[in-house]
mmCIF file of C-alpha atoms in Angstrom:
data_model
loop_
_atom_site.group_PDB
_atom_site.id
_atom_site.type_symbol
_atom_site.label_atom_id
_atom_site.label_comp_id
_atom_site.label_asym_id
_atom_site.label_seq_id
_atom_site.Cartn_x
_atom_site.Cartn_y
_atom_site.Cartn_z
ATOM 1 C CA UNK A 136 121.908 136.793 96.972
ATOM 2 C CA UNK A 137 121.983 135.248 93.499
ATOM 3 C CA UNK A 138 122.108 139.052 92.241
ATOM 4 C CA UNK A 139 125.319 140.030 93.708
ATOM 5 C CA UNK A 140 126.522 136.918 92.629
ATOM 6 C CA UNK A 141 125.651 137.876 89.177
ATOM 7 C CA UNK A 142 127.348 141.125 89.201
ATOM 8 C CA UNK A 143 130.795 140.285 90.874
ATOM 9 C CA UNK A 144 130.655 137.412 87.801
ATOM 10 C CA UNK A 145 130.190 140.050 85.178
ATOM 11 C CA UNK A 146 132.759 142.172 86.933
ATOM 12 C CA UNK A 147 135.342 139.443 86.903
ATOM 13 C CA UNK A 148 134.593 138.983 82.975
ATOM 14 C CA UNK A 149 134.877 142.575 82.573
ATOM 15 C CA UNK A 150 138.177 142.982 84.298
ATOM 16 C CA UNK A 151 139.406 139.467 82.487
ATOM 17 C CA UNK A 152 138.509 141.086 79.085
ATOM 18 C CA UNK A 153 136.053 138.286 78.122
ATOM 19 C CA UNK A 154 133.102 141.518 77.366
ATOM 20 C CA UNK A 155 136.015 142.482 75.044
ATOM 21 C CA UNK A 156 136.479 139.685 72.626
ATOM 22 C CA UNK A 157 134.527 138.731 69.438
ATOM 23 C CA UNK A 158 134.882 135.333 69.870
ATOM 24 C CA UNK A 159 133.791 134.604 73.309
ATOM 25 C CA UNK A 160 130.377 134.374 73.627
ATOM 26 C CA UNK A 161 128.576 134.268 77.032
ATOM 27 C CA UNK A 162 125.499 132.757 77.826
ATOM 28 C CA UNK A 163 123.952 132.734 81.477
ATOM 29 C CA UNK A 164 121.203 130.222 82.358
ATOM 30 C CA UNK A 165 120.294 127.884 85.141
ATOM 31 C CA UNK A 166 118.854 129.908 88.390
ATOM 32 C CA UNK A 167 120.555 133.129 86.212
ATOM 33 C CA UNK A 168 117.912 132.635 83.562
ATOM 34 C CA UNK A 169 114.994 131.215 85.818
ATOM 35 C CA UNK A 170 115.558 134.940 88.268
ATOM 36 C CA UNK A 171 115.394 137.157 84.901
ATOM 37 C CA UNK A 172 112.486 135.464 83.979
ATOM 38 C CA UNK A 173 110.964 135.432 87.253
ATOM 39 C CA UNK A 174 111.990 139.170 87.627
ATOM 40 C CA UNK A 175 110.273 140.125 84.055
ATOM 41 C CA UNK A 176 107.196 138.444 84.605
ATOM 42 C CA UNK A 177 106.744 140.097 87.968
ATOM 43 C CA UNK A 178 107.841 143.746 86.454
ATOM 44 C CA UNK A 179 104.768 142.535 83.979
ATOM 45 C CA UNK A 180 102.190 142.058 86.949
ATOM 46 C CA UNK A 181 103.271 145.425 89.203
ATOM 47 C CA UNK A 182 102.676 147.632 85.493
ATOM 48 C CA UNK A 183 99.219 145.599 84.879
ATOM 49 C CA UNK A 184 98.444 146.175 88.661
ATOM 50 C CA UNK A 185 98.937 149.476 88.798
ATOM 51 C CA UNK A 186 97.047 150.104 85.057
ATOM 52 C CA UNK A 187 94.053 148.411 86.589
ATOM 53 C CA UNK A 188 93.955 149.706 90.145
ATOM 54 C CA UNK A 189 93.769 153.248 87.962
ATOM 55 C CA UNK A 190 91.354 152.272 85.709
ATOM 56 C CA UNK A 191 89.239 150.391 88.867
ATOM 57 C CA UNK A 192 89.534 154.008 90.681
ATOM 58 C CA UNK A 193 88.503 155.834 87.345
ATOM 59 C CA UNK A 194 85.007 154.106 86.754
ATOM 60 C CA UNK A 195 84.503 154.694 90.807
ATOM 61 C CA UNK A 196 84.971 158.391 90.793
ATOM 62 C CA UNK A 197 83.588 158.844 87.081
ATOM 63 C CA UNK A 198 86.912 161.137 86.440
ATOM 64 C CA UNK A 199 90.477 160.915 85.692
ATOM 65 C CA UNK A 200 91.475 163.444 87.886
ATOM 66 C CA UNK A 201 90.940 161.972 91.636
ATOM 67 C CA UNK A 202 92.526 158.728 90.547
ATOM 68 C CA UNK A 203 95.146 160.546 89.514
ATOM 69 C CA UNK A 204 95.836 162.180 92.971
ATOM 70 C CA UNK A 205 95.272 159.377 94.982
ATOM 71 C CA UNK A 206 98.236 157.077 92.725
ATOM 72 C CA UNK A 207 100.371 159.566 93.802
ATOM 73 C CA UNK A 208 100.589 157.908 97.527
ATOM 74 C CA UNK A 209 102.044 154.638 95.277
ATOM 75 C CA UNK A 210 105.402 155.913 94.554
ATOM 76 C CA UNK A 211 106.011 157.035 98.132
ATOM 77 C CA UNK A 212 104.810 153.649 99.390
ATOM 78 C CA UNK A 213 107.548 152.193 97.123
ATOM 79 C CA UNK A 214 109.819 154.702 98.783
ATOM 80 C CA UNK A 215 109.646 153.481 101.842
ATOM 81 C CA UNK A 216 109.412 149.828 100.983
ATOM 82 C CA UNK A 217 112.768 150.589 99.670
ATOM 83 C CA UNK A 218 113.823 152.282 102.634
ATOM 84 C CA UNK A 219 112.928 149.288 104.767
ATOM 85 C CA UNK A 220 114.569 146.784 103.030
ATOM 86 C CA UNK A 221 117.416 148.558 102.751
ATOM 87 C CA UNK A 222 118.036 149.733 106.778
ATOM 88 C CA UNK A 223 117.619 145.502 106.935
ATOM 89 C CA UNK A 224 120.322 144.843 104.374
ATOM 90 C CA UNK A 225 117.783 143.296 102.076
ATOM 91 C CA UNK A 226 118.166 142.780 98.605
ATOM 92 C CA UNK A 227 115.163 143.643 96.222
ATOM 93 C CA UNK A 228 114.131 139.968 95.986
ATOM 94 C CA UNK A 229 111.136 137.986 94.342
ATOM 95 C CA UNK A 230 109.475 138.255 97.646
ATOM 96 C CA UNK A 231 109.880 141.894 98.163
ATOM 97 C CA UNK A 232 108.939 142.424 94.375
ATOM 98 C CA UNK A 233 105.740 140.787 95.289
ATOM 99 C CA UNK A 234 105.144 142.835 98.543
ATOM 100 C CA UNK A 235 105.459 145.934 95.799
ATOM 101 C CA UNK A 236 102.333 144.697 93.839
ATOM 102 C CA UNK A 237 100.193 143.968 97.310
ATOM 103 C CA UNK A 238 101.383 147.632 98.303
ATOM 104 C CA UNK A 239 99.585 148.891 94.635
ATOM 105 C CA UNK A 240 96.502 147.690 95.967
ATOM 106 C CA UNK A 241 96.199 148.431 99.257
ATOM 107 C CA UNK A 242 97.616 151.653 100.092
ATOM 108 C CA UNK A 243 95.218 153.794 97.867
ATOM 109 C CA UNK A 244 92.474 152.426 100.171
ATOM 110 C CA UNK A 245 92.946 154.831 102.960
ATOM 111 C CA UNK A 246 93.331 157.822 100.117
ATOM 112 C CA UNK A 247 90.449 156.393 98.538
ATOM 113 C CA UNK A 248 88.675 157.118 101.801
ATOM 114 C CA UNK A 249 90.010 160.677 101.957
ATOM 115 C CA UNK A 250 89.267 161.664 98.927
ATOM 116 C CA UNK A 251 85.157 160.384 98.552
ATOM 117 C CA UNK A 252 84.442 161.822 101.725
ATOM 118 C CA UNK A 253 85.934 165.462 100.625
ATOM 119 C CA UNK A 254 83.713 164.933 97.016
ATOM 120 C CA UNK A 255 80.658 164.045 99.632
ATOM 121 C CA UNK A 256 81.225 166.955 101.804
ATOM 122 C CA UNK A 257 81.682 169.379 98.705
ATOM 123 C CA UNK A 258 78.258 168.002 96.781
ATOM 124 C CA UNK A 259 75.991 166.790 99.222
ATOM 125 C CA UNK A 260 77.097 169.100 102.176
ATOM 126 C CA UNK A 261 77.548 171.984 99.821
ATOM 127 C CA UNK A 262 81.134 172.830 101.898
ATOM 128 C CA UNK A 263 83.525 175.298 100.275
ATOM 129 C CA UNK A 264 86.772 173.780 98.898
ATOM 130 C CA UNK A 265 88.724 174.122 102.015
ATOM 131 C CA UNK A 266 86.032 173.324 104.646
ATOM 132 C CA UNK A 267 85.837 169.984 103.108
ATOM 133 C CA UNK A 268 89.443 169.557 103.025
ATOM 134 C CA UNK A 269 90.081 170.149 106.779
ATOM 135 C CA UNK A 270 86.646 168.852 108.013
ATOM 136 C CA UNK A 271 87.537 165.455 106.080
ATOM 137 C CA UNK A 272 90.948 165.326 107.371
ATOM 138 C CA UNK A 273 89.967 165.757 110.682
ATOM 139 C CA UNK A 274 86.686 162.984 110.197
ATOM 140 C CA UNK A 275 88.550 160.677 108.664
ATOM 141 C CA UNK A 276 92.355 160.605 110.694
ATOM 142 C CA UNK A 277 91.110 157.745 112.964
ATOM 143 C CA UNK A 278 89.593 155.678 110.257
ATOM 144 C CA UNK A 279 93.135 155.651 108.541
ATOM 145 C CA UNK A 280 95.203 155.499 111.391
ATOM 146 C CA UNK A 281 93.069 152.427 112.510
ATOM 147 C CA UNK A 282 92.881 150.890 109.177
ATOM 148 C CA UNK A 283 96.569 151.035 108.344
ATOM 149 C CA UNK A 284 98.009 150.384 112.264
ATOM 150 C CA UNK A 285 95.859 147.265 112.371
ATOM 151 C CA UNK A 286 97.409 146.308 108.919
ATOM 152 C CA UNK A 287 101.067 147.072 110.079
ATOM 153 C CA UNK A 288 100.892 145.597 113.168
ATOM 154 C CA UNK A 289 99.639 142.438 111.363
ATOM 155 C CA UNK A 290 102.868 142.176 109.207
ATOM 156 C CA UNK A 291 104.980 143.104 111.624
ATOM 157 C CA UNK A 292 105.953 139.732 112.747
ATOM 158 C CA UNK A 293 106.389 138.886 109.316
ATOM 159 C CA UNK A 294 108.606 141.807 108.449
ATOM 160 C CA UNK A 295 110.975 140.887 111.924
ATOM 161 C CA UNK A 296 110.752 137.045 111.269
ATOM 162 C CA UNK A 297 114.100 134.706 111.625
ATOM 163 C CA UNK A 298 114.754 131.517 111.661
ATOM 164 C CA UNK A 299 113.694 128.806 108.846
ATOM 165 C CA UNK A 300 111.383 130.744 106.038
ATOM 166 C CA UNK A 301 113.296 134.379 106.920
ATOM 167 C CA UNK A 302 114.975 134.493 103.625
ATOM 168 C CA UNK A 303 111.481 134.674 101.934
ATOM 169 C CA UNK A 304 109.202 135.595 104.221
ATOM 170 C CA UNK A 305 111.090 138.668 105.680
ATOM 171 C CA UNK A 306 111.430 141.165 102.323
ATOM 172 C CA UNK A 307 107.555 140.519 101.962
ATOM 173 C CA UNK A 308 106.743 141.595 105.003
ATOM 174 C CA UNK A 309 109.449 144.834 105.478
ATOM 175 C CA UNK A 310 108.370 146.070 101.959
ATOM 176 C CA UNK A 311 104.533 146.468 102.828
ATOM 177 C CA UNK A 312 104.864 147.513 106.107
ATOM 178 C CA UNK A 313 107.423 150.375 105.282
ATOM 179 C CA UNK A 314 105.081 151.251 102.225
ATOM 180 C CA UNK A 315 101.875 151.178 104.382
ATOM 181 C CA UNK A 316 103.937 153.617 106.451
ATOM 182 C CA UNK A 317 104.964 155.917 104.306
ATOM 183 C CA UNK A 318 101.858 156.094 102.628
ATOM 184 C CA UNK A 319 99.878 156.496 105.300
ATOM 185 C CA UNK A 320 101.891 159.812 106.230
ATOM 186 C CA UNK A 321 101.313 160.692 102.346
ATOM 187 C CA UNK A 322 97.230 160.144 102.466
ATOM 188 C CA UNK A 323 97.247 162.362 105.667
ATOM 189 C CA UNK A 324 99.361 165.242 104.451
ATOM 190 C CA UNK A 325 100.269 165.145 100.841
ATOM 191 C CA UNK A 326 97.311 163.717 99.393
ATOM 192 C CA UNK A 327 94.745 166.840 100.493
ATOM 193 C CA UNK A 328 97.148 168.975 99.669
ATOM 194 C CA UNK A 329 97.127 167.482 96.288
ATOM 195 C CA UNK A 330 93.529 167.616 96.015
ATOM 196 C CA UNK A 331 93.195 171.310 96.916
ATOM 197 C CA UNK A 332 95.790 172.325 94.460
ATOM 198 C CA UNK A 333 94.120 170.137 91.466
ATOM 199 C CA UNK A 334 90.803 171.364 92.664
ATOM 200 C CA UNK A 335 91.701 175.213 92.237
ATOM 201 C CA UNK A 336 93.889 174.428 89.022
ATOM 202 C CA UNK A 337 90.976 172.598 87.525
ATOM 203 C CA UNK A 338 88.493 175.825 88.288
ATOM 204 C CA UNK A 339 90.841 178.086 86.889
ATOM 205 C CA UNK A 340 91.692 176.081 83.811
ATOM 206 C CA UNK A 341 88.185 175.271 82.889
ATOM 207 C CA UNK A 342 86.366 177.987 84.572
ATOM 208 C CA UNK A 343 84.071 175.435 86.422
ATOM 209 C CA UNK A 344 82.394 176.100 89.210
ATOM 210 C CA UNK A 345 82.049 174.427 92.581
ATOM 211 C CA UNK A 346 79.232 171.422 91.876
ATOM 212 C CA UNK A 347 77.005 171.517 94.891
ATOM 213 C CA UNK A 348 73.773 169.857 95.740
ATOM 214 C CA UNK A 349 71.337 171.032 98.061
ATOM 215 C CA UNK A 350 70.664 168.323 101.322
ATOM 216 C CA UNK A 351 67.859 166.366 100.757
ATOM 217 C CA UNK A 352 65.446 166.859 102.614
ATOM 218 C CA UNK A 353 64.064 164.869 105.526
ATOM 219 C CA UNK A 354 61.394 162.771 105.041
ATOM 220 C CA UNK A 355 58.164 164.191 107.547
ATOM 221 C CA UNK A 356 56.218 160.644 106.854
ATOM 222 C CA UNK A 357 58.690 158.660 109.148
#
């Protein structure tokens, strides 16, 4: 990998002293220059992704709060892309970079899903707090589990691909399907957890009650 190329040349340097001397000066370009630039750009686009995917999530919800739980499956996603790649010996590549942005925006789907139905269940159903937790957690475990299987499943000959392509093709798919993994375990445990504990600090803070609507009723005409 060009990285580890990069750092046993700056250790060699080091250890030769060149670091050292005022009137060496060391440039690196070529595929060194091309991979910082490369790497910035993409750091660029996983920070914009993630801003927007928030902000995307905010105007949804019409509050700052539930976005703000469900982002919290992200880093653990990232977690275990890392994980993956590095069980495989991979390297954190260009390709595996890019599997980090596609993980920003697809693993809050399944908390997304969590956490309306709980907000339904608590206005609409007029549940308690914890009935809604459970009672969505129990509704919803089969949507997730088939919504992020189907997804793993489909990049799983992409994460275990050799031959010609591997070298790119490979960190792409390990990184999203050990995030997917991850933060599928996450949405189902962490995540209402999460929400209970924002829910009752939120209530306490700001002495606000539980908003709940009455069931509409049924309409006698039909």
């Amino acid at each position: 990998a060009l990285g580890e190329i990069e750092a046993e040349l700056d250790q060699k340097l080091a250890k030769a002293g060149a670091y050292a001397r005022n009137d060496i000066f060391i440039e690196k370009g070529g595929d060194f220059e091309n991979q910082a630039e490369t790497f910035e750009a993409l750091g660029l686009a996983l920070l914009l992704g993630f801003i927007l995917v928030y902000l995307v999530m905010a105007a949804q919800f019409e509050s700052f709060l539930d976005p703000f739980i469900i982002i919290f499956s992200i880093p653990f996603a990232f977690t275990g892309a890392f994980l993956f790649l590095m069980m495989a010996g991979q390297s954190l590549s260009m390709s595996a970079i890019l599997g980090l942005i596609i993980l920003i925006g697809v693993v809050v789907n399944t908390a997304i899903v969590m956490i309306d139905y709980t907000n339904m269940l608590r206005r609409v159903e007029g549940m308690s707090l914890n009935d809604a937790v459970v009672t969505a957690c129990s509704r919803r475990l089969r949507p997730v589990l088939m919504t992020s299987l189907t997804t793993m499943f489909g990049l799983l000959p992409m994460a275990l691909k050799t031959g010609s392509g591997a070298a790119f093709w490979q960190p792409l798919g390990l990184a999203t399907f050990g995030g997917m993994l991850f933060s599928t375990l996450v949405t189902l445990i962490l995540i209402p957890v999460l929400y209970s504990l924002f829910e009752r600090f939120r209530r306490e803070k700001f002495d606000a009650p539980e908003e709940v609507l009455e069931p509409e009723p049924a309409d006698t005409n039909l």
